[in-house]
Amino acid sequence: MADINARNSQGETELHKKVLDNDLPAVTHLLSNGADVNIPDNDGNTPLHKASAQFVLQALLAFGGNTHQINSKNENPRHIVAISSLEDKDAMLYILHAVGSPRCKTHLGTCTEGCAPDGNDNGKPPCVDCISRDRHSFDDVLENSMLDALKPAPSKGGRILCLDGGGMKGLVLIQILMAIQEAAGGRPILELFDWIAGTSTGGILALTLASGKTPRYTQGLCFRLKDSIFPGYAVSRPYDEKPLEDILKKELGAKTMMTDIKGIK
């Protein structure tokens, strides 16, 4: 089997090349099959350094692209976007700022307001009205969470993780789980809960987590499921269930029973 992270003479992987081509489907396919999102080329450039389109940038970030990584010129991805003339520059700069991409530690000479240590340009959201609505909704969630945190903790009971189903929700759940794991100091999700329950895609996610797979691995699995089960609009419904069964058997074991899962219910 070919090495998905194999490099050419410039140290570039196939992911580097597809990012340069702005080939989002190929980028997503490579990432979901285990391509290293943070592998540097001979000049220290990761695929994130090479991103020149908004949706490719977002895909790399969703799969764990490191916004702090610098190349041999001490440039991080934010600096490269900030000094560029890319069509998506404002949106890309906004997205990088939103996920905590740092400004340059020192002024590199080519720095602009978007990356300089004392700069004030953080880009522009791709949809101001959408961002505004989302922010208000998120504020409500935070306020309710703070009120819940003030309530006395129950003296007894189990820690239950409930995973809802429904298409894109599975990917959103995975991002949340990765954030929870990071906030818990990197502790595995299985150590943070006593019970895991799920429906539909949430049920598949619950099973893969219970079998010892990481949220990052399940993220790639979700994309592989999508490509195998829903191959295109030309396929008539209902979809063939065999690809789903084959993948689940491969990932979880053809003869695995619920009683085989240890340590969590």
mmCIF file of N, CA and C in Angstrom, residues 15-110:
data_model
loop_
_atom_site.group_PDB
_atom_site.id
_atom_site.type_symbol
_atom_site.label_atom_id
_atom_site.label_comp_id
_atom_site.label_asym_id
_atom_site.label_seq_id
_atom_site.Cartn_x
_atom_site.Cartn_y
_atom_site.Cartn_z
ATOM 1 N N LEU A 15 -0.912 15.877 -0.201
ATOM 2 C CA LEU A 15 -1.795 16.887 0.390
ATOM 3 C C LEU A 15 -1.314 18.288 0.059
ATOM 4 N N HIS A 16 -0.008 18.533 0.150
ATOM 5 C CA HIS A 16 0.542 19.833 -0.251
ATOM 6 C C HIS A 16 0.100 20.181 -1.674
ATOM 7 N N LYS A 17 0.240 19.213 -2.567
ATOM 8 C CA LYS A 17 -0.030 19.475 -3.986
ATOM 9 C C LYS A 17 -1.513 19.735 -4.245
ATOM 10 N N LYS A 18 -2.378 18.998 -3.583
ATOM 11 C CA LYS A 18 -3.810 19.200 -3.783
ATOM 12 C C LYS A 18 -4.276 20.513 -3.159
ATOM 13 N N VAL A 19 -3.633 20.928 -2.072
ATOM 14 C CA VAL A 19 -3.934 22.239 -1.485
ATOM 15 C C VAL A 19 -3.540 23.340 -2.464
ATOM 16 N N LEU A 20 -2.378 23.203 -3.079
ATOM 17 C CA LEU A 20 -1.929 24.184 -4.076
ATOM 18 C C LEU A 20 -2.878 24.239 -5.270
ATOM 19 N N ASP A 21 -3.497 23.116 -5.594
ATOM 20 C CA ASP A 21 -4.440 23.054 -6.716
ATOM 21 C C ASP A 21 -5.839 23.535 -6.329
ATOM 22 N N ASN A 22 -6.037 23.857 -5.043
ATOM 23 C CA ASN A 22 -7.374 24.215 -4.542
ATOM 24 C C ASN A 22 -8.401 23.120 -4.832
ATOM 25 N N ASP A 23 -7.951 21.884 -4.744
ATOM 26 C CA ASP A 23 -8.805 20.732 -5.030
ATOM 27 C C ASP A 23 -9.435 20.247 -3.724
ATOM 28 N N LEU A 24 -10.548 20.876 -3.336
ATOM 29 C CA LEU A 24 -11.170 20.572 -2.050
ATOM 30 C C LEU A 24 -11.595 19.113 -1.908
ATOM 31 N N PRO A 25 -12.250 18.493 -2.896
ATOM 32 C CA PRO A 25 -12.613 17.076 -2.743
ATOM 33 C C PRO A 25 -11.402 16.178 -2.493
ATOM 34 N N ALA A 26 -10.302 16.431 -3.208
ATOM 35 C CA ALA A 26 -9.100 15.617 -3.019
ATOM 36 C C ALA A 26 -8.478 15.876 -1.650
ATOM 37 N N VAL A 27 -8.478 17.133 -1.216
ATOM 38 C CA VAL A 27 -7.945 17.483 0.102
ATOM 39 C C VAL A 27 -8.734 16.763 1.191
ATOM 40 N N THR A 28 -10.057 16.815 1.089
ATOM 41 C CA THR A 28 -10.912 16.159 2.077
ATOM 42 C C THR A 28 -10.704 14.650 2.069
ATOM 43 N N HIS A 29 -10.566 14.076 0.888
ATOM 44 C CA HIS A 29 -10.339 12.628 0.776
ATOM 45 C C HIS A 29 -9.023 12.234 1.440
ATOM 46 N N LEU A 30 -7.971 12.984 1.183
ATOM 47 C CA LEU A 30 -6.667 12.675 1.772
ATOM 48 C C LEU A 30 -6.709 12.806 3.290
ATOM 49 N N LEU A 31 -7.320 13.872 3.787
ATOM 50 C CA LEU A 31 -7.389 14.090 5.228
ATOM 51 C C LEU A 31 -8.201 13.000 5.920
ATOM 52 N N SER A 32 -9.310 12.606 5.317
ATOM 53 C CA SER A 32 -10.162 11.588 5.935
ATOM 54 C C SER A 32 -9.537 10.204 5.890
ATOM 55 N N ASN A 33 -8.499 10.037 5.086
ATOM 56 C CA ASN A 33 -7.802 8.751 5.020
ATOM 57 C C ASN A 33 -6.450 8.778 5.729
ATOM 58 N N GLY A 34 -6.244 9.792 6.565
ATOM 59 C CA GLY A 34 -5.079 9.788 7.443
ATOM 60 C C GLY A 34 -3.891 10.608 7.012
ATOM 61 N N ALA A 35 -4.036 11.470 6.004
ATOM 62 C CA ALA A 35 -2.912 12.325 5.610
ATOM 63 C C ALA A 35 -2.539 13.256 6.755
ATOM 64 N N ASP A 36 -1.241 13.443 6.969
ATOM 65 C CA ASP A 36 -0.742 14.306 8.041
ATOM 66 C C ASP A 36 -0.970 15.765 7.658
ATOM 67 N N VAL A 37 -1.831 16.446 8.406
ATOM 68 C CA VAL A 37 -2.190 17.822 8.068
ATOM 69 C C VAL A 37 -1.087 18.816 8.415
ATOM 70 N N ASN A 38 -0.152 18.420 9.273
ATOM 71 C CA ASN A 38 0.887 19.343 9.735
ATOM 72 C C ASN A 38 2.289 18.972 9.266
ATOM 73 N N ILE A 39 2.404 18.128 8.268
ATOM 74 C CA ILE A 39 3.723 17.714 7.791
ATOM 75 C C ILE A 39 4.366 18.854 6.992
ATOM 76 N N PRO A 40 5.619 19.222 7.313
ATOM 77 C CA PRO A 40 6.265 20.334 6.600
ATOM 78 C C PRO A 40 7.041 19.862 5.374
ATOM 79 N N ASP A 41 7.174 20.755 4.393
ATOM 80 C CA ASP A 41 8.041 20.455 3.256
ATOM 81 C C ASP A 41 9.468 20.877 3.587
ATOM 82 N N ASN A 42 10.357 20.893 2.616
ATOM 83 C CA ASN A 42 11.760 21.218 2.881
ATOM 84 C C ASN A 42 11.966 22.643 3.388
ATOM 85 N N ASP A 43 10.987 23.519 3.130
ATOM 86 C CA ASP A 43 11.070 24.902 3.594
ATOM 87 C C ASP A 43 10.262 25.137 4.862
ATOM 88 N N GLY A 44 9.767 24.056 5.439
ATOM 89 C CA GLY A 44 9.000 24.172 6.677
ATOM 90 C C GLY A 44 7.547 24.544 6.483
ATOM 91 N N ASN A 45 7.091 24.562 5.235
ATOM 92 C CA ASN A 45 5.702 24.929 4.964
ATOM 93 C C ASN A 45 4.779 23.724 5.105
ATOM 94 N N THR A 46 3.771 23.856 5.955
ATOM 95 C CA THR A 46 2.744 22.828 6.066
ATOM 96 C C THR A 46 1.679 23.091 5.005
ATOM 97 N N PRO A 47 0.763 22.160 4.789
ATOM 98 C CA PRO A 47 -0.334 22.437 3.856
ATOM 99 C C PRO A 47 -1.089 23.719 4.198
ATOM 100 N N LEU A 48 -1.178 24.045 5.495
ATOM 101 C CA LEU A 48 -1.877 25.268 5.901
ATOM 102 C C LEU A 48 -1.159 26.511 5.389
ATOM 103 N N HIS A 49 0.169 26.472 5.339
ATOM 104 C CA HIS A 49 0.930 27.587 4.773
ATOM 105 C C HIS A 49 0.612 27.783 3.289
ATOM 106 N N LYS A 50 0.240 26.694 2.626
ATOM 107 C CA LYS A 50 0.030 26.734 1.177
ATOM 108 C C LYS A 50 -1.412 27.070 0.788
ATOM 109 N N ALA A 51 -2.322 27.099 1.746
ATOM 110 C CA ALA A 51 -3.736 27.299 1.442
ATOM 111 C C ALA A 51 -3.984 28.676 0.837
ATOM 112 N N SER A 52 -4.748 28.701 -0.246
ATOM 113 C CA SER A 52 -5.051 29.971 -0.909
ATOM 114 C C SER A 52 -6.539 30.131 -1.201
ATOM 115 N N ALA A 53 -7.367 29.264 -0.625
ATOM 116 C CA ALA A 53 -8.815 29.350 -0.800
ATOM 117 C C ALA A 53 -9.499 29.089 0.538
ATOM 118 N N GLN A 54 -10.582 29.787 0.777
ATOM 119 C CA GLN A 54 -11.263 29.741 2.064
ATOM 120 C C GLN A 54 -11.679 28.332 2.472
ATOM 121 N N PHE A 55 -12.325 27.596 1.584
ATOM 122 C CA PHE A 55 -12.867 26.298 1.969
ATOM 123 C C PHE A 55 -11.772 25.252 2.164
ATOM 124 N N VAL A 56 -10.686 25.364 1.435
ATOM 125 C CA VAL A 56 -9.544 24.481 1.660
ATOM 126 C C VAL A 56 -8.933 24.780 3.023
ATOM 127 N N LEU A 57 -8.807 26.059 3.351
ATOM 128 C CA LEU A 57 -8.300 26.466 4.663
ATOM 129 C C LEU A 57 -9.168 25.887 5.771
ATOM 130 N N GLN A 58 -10.480 25.993 5.624
ATOM 131 C CA GLN A 58 -11.389 25.488 6.648
ATOM 132 C C GLN A 58 -11.270 23.979 6.812
ATOM 133 N N ALA A 59 -11.086 23.262 5.712
ATOM 134 C CA ALA A 59 -10.924 21.810 5.793
ATOM 135 C C ALA A 59 -9.665 21.450 6.571
ATOM 136 N N LEU A 60 -8.578 22.146 6.299
ATOM 137 C CA LEU A 60 -7.315 21.883 7.002
ATOM 138 C C LEU A 60 -7.451 22.179 8.488
ATOM 139 N N LEU A 61 -8.137 23.262 8.826
ATOM 140 C CA LEU A 61 -8.338 23.611 10.232
ATOM 141 C C LEU A 61 -9.220 22.581 10.928
ATOM 142 N N ALA A 62 -10.253 22.112 10.240
ATOM 143 C CA ALA A 62 -11.160 21.128 10.826
ATOM 144 C C ALA A 62 -10.446 19.829 11.159
ATOM 145 N N PHE A 63 -9.394 19.504 10.402
ATOM 146 C CA PHE A 63 -8.640 18.277 10.642
ATOM 147 C C PHE A 63 -7.382 18.522 11.478
ATOM 148 N N GLY A 64 -7.334 19.657 12.172
ATOM 149 C CA GLY A 64 -6.260 19.881 13.140
ATOM 150 C C GLY A 64 -5.064 20.642 12.642
ATOM 151 N N GLY A 65 -5.214 21.431 11.578
ATOM 152 C CA GLY A 65 -4.097 22.237 11.090
ATOM 153 C C GLY A 65 -3.555 23.168 12.165
ATOM 154 N N ASN A 66 -2.239 23.172 12.341
ATOM 155 C CA ASN A 66 -1.588 23.950 13.400
ATOM 156 C C ASN A 66 -1.309 25.373 12.921
ATOM 157 N N THR A 67 -2.036 26.336 13.469
ATOM 158 C CA THR A 67 -1.877 27.727 13.049
ATOM 159 C C THR A 67 -0.646 28.389 13.656
ATOM 160 N N HIS A 68 -0.004 27.726 14.611
ATOM 161 C CA HIS A 68 1.184 28.287 15.266
ATOM 162 C C HIS A 68 2.483 27.882 14.570
ATOM 163 N N GLN A 69 2.427 26.901 13.706
ATOM 164 C CA GLN A 69 3.642 26.358 13.099
ATOM 165 C C GLN A 69 4.275 27.376 12.144
ATOM 166 N N ILE A 70 5.586 27.548 12.259
ATOM 167 C CA ILE A 70 6.294 28.502 11.406
ATOM 168 C C ILE A 70 7.195 27.758 10.424
ATOM 169 N N ASN A 71 7.471 28.406 9.300
ATOM 170 C CA ASN A 71 8.362 27.815 8.306
ATOM 171 C C ASN A 71 9.788 28.306 8.514
ATOM 172 N N SER A 72 10.668 28.033 7.575
ATOM 173 C CA SER A 72 12.082 28.392 7.727
ATOM 174 C C SER A 72 12.310 29.901 7.717
ATOM 175 N N LYS A 73 11.303 30.662 7.293
ATOM 176 C CA LYS A 73 11.404 32.127 7.294
ATOM 177 C C LYS A 73 10.698 32.743 8.502
ATOM 178 N N ASN A 74 10.348 31.900 9.474
ATOM 179 C CA ASN A 74 9.617 32.327 10.673
ATOM 180 C C ASN A 74 8.220 32.859 10.353
ATOM 181 N N GLU A 75 7.633 32.374 9.267
ATOM 182 C CA GLU A 75 6.297 32.803 8.876
ATOM 183 C C GLU A 75 5.265 31.758 9.298
ATOM 184 N N ASN A 76 4.205 32.207 9.953
ATOM 185 C CA ASN A 76 3.102 31.308 10.257
ATOM 186 C C ASN A 76 2.014 31.481 9.196
ATOM 187 N N PRO A 77 1.002 30.614 9.166
ATOM 188 C CA PRO A 77 -0.031 30.724 8.130
ATOM 189 C C PRO A 77 -0.728 32.079 8.099
ATOM 190 N N ARG A 78 -0.934 32.687 9.264
ATOM 191 C CA ARG A 78 -1.603 33.989 9.295
ATOM 192 C C ARG A 78 -0.778 35.039 8.561
ATOM 193 N N HIS A 79 0.520 35.031 8.765
ATOM 194 C CA HIS A 79 1.392 35.999 8.098
ATOM 195 C C HIS A 79 1.282 35.856 6.579
ATOM 196 N N ILE A 80 1.308 34.620 6.097
ATOM 197 C CA ILE A 80 1.275 34.391 4.651
ATOM 198 C C ILE A 80 -0.037 34.888 4.049
ATOM 199 N N VAL A 81 -1.148 34.663 4.752
ATOM 200 C CA VAL A 81 -2.437 35.159 4.265
ATOM 201 C C VAL A 81 -2.477 36.681 4.318
ATOM 202 N N ALA A 82 -1.969 37.255 5.410
ATOM 203 C CA ALA A 82 -2.051 38.701 5.618
ATOM 204 C C ALA A 82 -1.278 39.493 4.569
ATOM 205 N N ILE A 83 -0.160 38.954 4.077
ATOM 206 C CA ILE A 83 0.654 39.698 3.109
ATOM 207 C C ILE A 83 0.272 39.363 1.665
ATOM 208 N N SER A 84 -0.724 38.507 1.499
ATOM 209 C CA SER A 84 -1.100 38.046 0.162
ATOM 210 C C SER A 84 -2.100 39.000 -0.498
ATOM 211 N N SER A 85 -2.398 38.694 -1.750
ATOM 212 C CA SER A 85 -3.446 39.407 -2.485
ATOM 213 C C SER A 85 -4.529 38.417 -2.906
ATOM 214 N N LEU A 86 -4.754 37.413 -2.082
ATOM 215 C CA LEU A 86 -5.718 36.363 -2.389
ATOM 216 C C LEU A 86 -7.136 36.917 -2.469
ATOM 217 N N GLU A 87 -7.931 36.309 -3.308
ATOM 218 C CA GLU A 87 -9.328 36.727 -3.449
ATOM 219 C C GLU A 87 -10.091 36.538 -2.137
ATOM 220 N N ASP A 88 -9.782 35.461 -1.409
ATOM 221 C CA ASP A 88 -10.463 35.160 -0.145
ATOM 222 C C ASP A 88 -9.714 35.694 1.069
ATOM 223 N N LYS A 89 -8.805 36.620 0.872
ATOM 224 C CA LYS A 89 -7.910 37.063 1.942
ATOM 225 C C LYS A 89 -8.657 37.499 3.196
ATOM 226 N N ASP A 90 -9.636 38.393 3.071
ATOM 227 C CA ASP A 90 -10.326 38.918 4.251
ATOM 228 C C ASP A 90 -11.033 37.814 5.026
ATOM 229 N N ALA A 91 -11.717 36.929 4.304
ATOM 230 C CA ALA A 91 -12.424 35.835 4.970
ATOM 231 C C ALA A 91 -11.445 34.858 5.612
ATOM 232 N N MET A 92 -10.346 34.556 4.927
ATOM 233 C CA MET A 92 -9.359 33.624 5.464
ATOM 234 C C MET A 92 -8.692 34.191 6.708
ATOM 235 N N LEU A 93 -8.391 35.482 6.685
ATOM 236 C CA LEU A 93 -7.777 36.121 7.847
ATOM 237 C C LEU A 93 -8.741 36.100 9.027
ATOM 238 N N TYR A 94 -10.015 36.346 8.750
ATOM 239 C CA TYR A 94 -11.029 36.315 9.807
ATOM 240 C C TYR A 94 -11.118 34.922 10.428
ATOM 241 N N ILE A 95 -11.132 33.900 9.578
ATOM 242 C CA ILE A 95 -11.237 32.522 10.059
ATOM 243 C C ILE A 95 -10.023 32.153 10.905
ATOM 244 N N LEU A 96 -8.837 32.511 10.441
ATOM 245 C CA LEU A 96 -7.622 32.219 11.205
ATOM 246 C C LEU A 96 -7.641 32.925 12.550
ATOM 247 N N HIS A 97 -8.067 34.184 12.557
ATOM 248 C CA HIS A 97 -8.147 34.927 13.818
ATOM 249 C C HIS A 97 -9.168 34.285 14.757
ATOM 250 N N ALA A 98 -10.299 33.831 14.194
ATOM 251 C CA ALA A 98 -11.366 33.252 15.006
ATOM 252 C C ALA A 98 -10.936 31.974 15.712
ATOM 253 N N VAL A 99 -10.014 31.212 15.116
ATOM 254 C CA VAL A 99 -9.562 29.962 15.741
ATOM 255 C C VAL A 99 -8.280 30.159 16.552
ATOM 256 N N GLY A 100 -7.871 31.417 16.735
ATOM 257 C CA GLY A 100 -6.726 31.696 17.604
ATOM 258 C C GLY A 100 -5.383 31.724 16.930
ATOM 259 N N SER A 101 -5.350 31.890 15.620
ATOM 260 C CA SER A 101 -4.061 31.963 14.924
ATOM 261 C C SER A 101 -3.292 33.191 15.406
ATOM 262 N N PRO A 102 -2.057 33.020 15.879
ATOM 263 C CA PRO A 102 -1.321 34.140 16.473
ATOM 264 C C PRO A 102 -0.770 35.110 15.437
ATOM 265 N N ARG A 103 -0.581 36.323 15.883
ATOM 266 C CA ARG A 103 0.145 37.301 15.077
ATOM 267 C C ARG A 103 1.636 36.978 15.143
ATOM 268 N N CYS A 104 2.405 37.597 14.283
ATOM 269 C CA CYS A 104 3.853 37.386 14.307
ATOM 270 C C CYS A 104 4.415 37.894 15.636
ATOM 271 N N LYS A 105 5.346 37.148 16.223
ATOM 272 C CA LYS A 105 5.919 37.546 17.508
ATOM 273 C C LYS A 105 6.742 38.812 17.384
ATOM 274 N N THR A 106 7.445 38.940 16.273
ATOM 275 C CA THR A 106 8.220 40.151 15.985
ATOM 276 C C THR A 106 7.881 40.618 14.579
ATOM 277 N N HIS A 107 8.109 41.886 14.301
ATOM 278 C CA HIS A 107 7.812 42.430 12.985
ATOM 279 C C HIS A 107 8.824 41.883 11.980
ATOM 280 N N LEU A 108 8.317 41.215 10.941
ATOM 281 C CA LEU A 108 9.195 40.556 9.975
ATOM 282 C C LEU A 108 9.594 41.437 8.802
ATOM 283 N N GLY A 109 9.170 42.672 8.805
ATOM 284 C CA GLY A 109 9.508 43.551 7.696
ATOM 285 C C GLY A 109 8.422 43.571 6.644
ATOM 286 N N THR A 110 7.921 42.391 6.306
ATOM 287 C CA THR A 110 6.831 42.308 5.327
ATOM 288 C C THR A 110 5.461 42.290 5.995
#
